[in-house]
Coordinates of C-alpha atoms in Angstrom, one line a residue:
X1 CA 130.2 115.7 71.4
X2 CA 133.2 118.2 71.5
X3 CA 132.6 121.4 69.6
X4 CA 136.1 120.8 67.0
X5 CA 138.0 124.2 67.2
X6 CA 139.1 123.7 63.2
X7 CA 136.6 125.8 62.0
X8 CA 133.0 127.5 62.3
X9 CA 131.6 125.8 59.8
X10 CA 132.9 122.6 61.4
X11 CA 131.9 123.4 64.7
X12 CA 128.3 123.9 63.3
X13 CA 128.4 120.8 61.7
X14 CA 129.1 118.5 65.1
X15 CA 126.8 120.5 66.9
X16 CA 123.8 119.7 64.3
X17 CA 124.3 116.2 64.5
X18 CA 124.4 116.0 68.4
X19 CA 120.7 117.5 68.2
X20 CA 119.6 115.6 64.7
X21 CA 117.1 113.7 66.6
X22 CA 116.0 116.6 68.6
X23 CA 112.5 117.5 69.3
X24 CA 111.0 119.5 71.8
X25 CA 110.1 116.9 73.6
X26 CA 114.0 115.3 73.9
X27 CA 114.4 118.5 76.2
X28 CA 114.3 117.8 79.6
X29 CA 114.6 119.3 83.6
X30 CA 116.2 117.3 85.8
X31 CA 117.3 117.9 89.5
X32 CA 120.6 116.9 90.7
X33 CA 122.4 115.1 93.7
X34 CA 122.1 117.5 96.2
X35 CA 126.4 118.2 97.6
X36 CA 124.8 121.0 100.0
X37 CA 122.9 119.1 102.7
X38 CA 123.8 116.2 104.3
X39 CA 120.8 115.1 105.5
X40 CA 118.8 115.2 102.2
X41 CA 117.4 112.3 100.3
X42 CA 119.1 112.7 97.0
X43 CA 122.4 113.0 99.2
X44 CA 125.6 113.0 96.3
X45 CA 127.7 111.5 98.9
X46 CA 125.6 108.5 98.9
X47 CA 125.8 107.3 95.7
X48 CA 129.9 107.0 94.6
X49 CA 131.0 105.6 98.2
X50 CA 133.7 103.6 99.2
X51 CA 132.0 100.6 99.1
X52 CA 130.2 101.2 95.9
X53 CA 133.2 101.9 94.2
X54 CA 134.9 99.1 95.2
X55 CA 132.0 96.8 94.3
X56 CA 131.8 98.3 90.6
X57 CA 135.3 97.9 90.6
X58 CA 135.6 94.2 91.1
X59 CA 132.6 94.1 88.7
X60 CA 134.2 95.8 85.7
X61 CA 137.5 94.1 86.2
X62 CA 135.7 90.9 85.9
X63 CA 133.9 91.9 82.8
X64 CA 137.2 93.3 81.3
X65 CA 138.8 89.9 81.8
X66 CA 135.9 87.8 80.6
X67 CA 135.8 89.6 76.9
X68 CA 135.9 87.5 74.2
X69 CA 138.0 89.9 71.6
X70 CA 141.2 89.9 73.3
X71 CA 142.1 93.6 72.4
X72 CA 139.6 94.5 74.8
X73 CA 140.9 93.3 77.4
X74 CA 143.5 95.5 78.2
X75 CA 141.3 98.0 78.3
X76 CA 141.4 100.3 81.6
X77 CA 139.0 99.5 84.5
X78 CA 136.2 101.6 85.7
X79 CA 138.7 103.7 88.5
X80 CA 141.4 104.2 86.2
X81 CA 139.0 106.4 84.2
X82 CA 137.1 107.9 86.2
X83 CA 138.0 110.4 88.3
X84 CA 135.9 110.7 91.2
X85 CA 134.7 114.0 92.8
X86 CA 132.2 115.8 94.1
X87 CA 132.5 119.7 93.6
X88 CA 129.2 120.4 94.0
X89 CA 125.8 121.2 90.9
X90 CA 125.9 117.7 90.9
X91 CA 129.0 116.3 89.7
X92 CA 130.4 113.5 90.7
X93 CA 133.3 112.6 88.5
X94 CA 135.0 113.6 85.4
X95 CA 137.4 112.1 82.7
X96 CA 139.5 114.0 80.2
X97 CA 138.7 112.2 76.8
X98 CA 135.1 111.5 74.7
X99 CA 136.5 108.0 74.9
X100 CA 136.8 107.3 78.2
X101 CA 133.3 109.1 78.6
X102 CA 131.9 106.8 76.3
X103 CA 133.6 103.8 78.5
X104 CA 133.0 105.0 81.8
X105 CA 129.0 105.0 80.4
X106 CA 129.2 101.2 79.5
X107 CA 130.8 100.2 82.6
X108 CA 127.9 102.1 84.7
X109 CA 125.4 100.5 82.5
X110 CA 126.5 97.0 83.3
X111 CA 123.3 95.7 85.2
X112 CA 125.7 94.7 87.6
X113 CA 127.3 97.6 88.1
X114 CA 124.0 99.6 88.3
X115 CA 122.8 97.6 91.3
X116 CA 125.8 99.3 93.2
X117 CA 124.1 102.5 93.4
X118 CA 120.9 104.0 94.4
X119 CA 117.7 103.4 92.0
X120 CA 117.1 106.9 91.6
X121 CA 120.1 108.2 90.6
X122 CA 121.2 108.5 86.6
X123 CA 124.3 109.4 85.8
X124 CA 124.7 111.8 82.6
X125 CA 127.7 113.7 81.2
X126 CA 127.7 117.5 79.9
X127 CA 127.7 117.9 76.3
X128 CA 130.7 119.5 76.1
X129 CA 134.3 119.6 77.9
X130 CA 133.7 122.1 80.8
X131 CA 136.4 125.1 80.4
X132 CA 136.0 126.2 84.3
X133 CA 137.4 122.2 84.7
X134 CA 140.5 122.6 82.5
X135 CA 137.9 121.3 79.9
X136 CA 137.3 117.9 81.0
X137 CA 134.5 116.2 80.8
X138 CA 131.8 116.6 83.8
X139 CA 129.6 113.4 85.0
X140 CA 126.1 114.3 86.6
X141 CA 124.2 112.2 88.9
X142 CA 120.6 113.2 88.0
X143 CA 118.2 112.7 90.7
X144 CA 115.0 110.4 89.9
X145 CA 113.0 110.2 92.6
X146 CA 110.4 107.6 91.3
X147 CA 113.5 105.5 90.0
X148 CA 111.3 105.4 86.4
X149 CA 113.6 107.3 84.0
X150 CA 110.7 109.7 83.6
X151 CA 112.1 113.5 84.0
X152 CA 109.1 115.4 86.2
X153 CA 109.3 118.1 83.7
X154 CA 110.2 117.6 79.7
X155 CA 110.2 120.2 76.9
X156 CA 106.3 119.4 75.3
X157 CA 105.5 122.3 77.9
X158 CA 107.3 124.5 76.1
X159 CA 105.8 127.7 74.6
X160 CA 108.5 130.0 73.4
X161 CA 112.4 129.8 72.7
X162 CA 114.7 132.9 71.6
X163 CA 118.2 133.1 70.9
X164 CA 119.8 135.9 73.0
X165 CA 123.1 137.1 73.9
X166 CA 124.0 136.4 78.0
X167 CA 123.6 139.7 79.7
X168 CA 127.1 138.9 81.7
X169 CA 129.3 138.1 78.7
X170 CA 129.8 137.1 74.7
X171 CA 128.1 134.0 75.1
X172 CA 124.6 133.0 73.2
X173 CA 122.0 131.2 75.7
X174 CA 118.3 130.1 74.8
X175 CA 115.4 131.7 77.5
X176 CA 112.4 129.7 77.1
X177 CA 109.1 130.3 78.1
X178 CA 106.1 127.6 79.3
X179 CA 102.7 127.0 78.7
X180 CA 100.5 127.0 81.9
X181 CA 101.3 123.6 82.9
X182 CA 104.6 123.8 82.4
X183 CA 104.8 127.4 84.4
X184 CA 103.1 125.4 87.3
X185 CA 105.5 121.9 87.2
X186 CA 108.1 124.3 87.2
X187 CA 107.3 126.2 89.7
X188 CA 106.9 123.0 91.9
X189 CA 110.2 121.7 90.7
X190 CA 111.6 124.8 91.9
X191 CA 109.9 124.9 95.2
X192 CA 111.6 121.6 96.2
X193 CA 115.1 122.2 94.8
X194 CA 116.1 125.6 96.4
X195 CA 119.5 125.5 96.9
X196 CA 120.3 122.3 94.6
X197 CA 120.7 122.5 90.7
X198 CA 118.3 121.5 88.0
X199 CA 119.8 119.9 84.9
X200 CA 118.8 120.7 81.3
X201 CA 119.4 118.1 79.1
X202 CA 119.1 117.1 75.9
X203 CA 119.3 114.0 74.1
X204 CA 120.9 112.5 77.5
X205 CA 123.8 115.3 77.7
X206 CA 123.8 117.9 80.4
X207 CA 123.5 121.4 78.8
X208 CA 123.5 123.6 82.3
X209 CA 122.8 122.7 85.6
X210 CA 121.7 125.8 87.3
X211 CA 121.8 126.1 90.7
X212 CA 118.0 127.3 92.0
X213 CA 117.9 130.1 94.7
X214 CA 113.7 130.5 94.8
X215 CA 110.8 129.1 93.0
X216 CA 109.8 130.5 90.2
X217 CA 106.2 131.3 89.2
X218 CA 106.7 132.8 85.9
X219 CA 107.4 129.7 83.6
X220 CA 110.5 131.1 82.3
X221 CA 114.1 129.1 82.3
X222 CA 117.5 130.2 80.5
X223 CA 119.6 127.4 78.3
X224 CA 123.5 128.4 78.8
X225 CA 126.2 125.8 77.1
X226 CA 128.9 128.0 76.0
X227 CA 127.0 128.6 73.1
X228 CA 127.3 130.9 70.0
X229 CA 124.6 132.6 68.4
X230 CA 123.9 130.4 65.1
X231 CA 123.8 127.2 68.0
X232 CA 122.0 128.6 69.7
X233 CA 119.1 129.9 67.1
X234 CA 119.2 126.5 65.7
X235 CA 118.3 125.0 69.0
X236 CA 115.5 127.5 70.2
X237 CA 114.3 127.0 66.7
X238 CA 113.7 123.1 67.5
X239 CA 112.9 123.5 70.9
X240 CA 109.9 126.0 69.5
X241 CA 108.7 123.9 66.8
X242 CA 109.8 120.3 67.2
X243 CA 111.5 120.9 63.4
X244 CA 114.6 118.8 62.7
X245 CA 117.9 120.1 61.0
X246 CA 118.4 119.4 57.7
X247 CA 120.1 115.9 57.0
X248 CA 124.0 116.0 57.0
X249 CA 126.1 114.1 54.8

């Protein structure tokens, strides 16, 4: 969900309930579509091709007009939503509105509509309206290579989590460290995705998607999500011992 701007106290608020059901275990490494070689497997210029596109298309417009409460359906189709792109860290579109996030996402999980694409790919949004995107709202395709839905490394390896302040500007972020398992999954993860971007998400939102340049050995990885520091504490503290936030009202 989008951090309100009304207040501090507010902001808090939305950003407890998107983790509510956090644990450390609802964290999770993903890699992305690759945009930087052609050639690769988990190709980004694969999955939202011509073809595909027009084939979801045709899907979602029949679904629209097949509704059985008439208000929905004038809603838009799939392409007059989305916006499709591929910058690169494994974006692939975007949209401008929560709303049309949230529609876009039940359009792509029309079993029809998923048969379009490739197995392995899921598609997840960033938590948050992306300021370097005139703050609209990224779509991810995650890359899952055994087409199971399990990530190939999730947050029960974690060890450690601190709140700190980013070393390049005002911004909170959340280092975590691994246990011994997790330093060596990670490390292979790494290996494998020099040059693409691993995902950290949680609860199904992309937090960062950092772009990897060598494998790392040392079980360490950095949580950055335009946070500030009380977010950020409150995560590291749930990532680090699997506590929930007290229940809002």
């Amino acid at each position: 969900l989008p951090v309100d701007d009304r207040s501090e106290s507010f902001s808090i608020l939305i950003f407890l309930r998107t983790i509510s059901r956090c644990s450390g275990s609802c964290l999770e490494f993903w890699p992305t579509y690759s945009s930087t070689n052609g050639a690769a497997r988990n190709n980004a210029n694969k999955i939202l091709t011509d073809n595909n596109l027009r084939t979801a298309e045709k899907i979602v417009e029949d679904y629209i007009a097949n509704e059985a409460d008439p208000k929905k359906m004038d809603r838009p189709t799939l392409l007059q939503v989305l916006n499709v792109c591929n910058v690169g860290d494994g974006i692939v579109g975007y949209v401008d509105t929560e709303s049309k996030a949230e529609l876009v996402s039940e359009y792509l999980a029309l079993p029809e509509v998923r048969c379009c694409f490739p197995a392995e790919v899921l598609f997840m949004w960033g938590r948050k309206p992306d300021k370097s995107f005139n703050n609209m709202y990224m779509l991810y395709a995650i890359y899952d290579a055994d087409a199971d839905g399990e990530a190939p490394l999730d947050g029960s390896v974690v060890k450690d989590a601190r709140a700190n302040y980013s070393q390049h500007g005002a911004n909170a972020e959340v280092s975590i460290t691994m246990n011994d398992e997790g330093s060596r999954k990670w490390a292979d993860l790494t290996e494998v995705n020099i040059g693409n971007n691993i995902a950290m998400v949680i609860n199904g939102r992309v937090y960062s998607a950092p772009r990897v340049n060598e494998k790392i050995e040392c079980g360490l990885s950095t949580i950055t999500s335009d946070f500030d520091m009380e977010e950020a504490q409150i995560l590291a503290n749930i990532l680090k011992s699997g506590d929930m936030p007290m229940p809002m009202s």
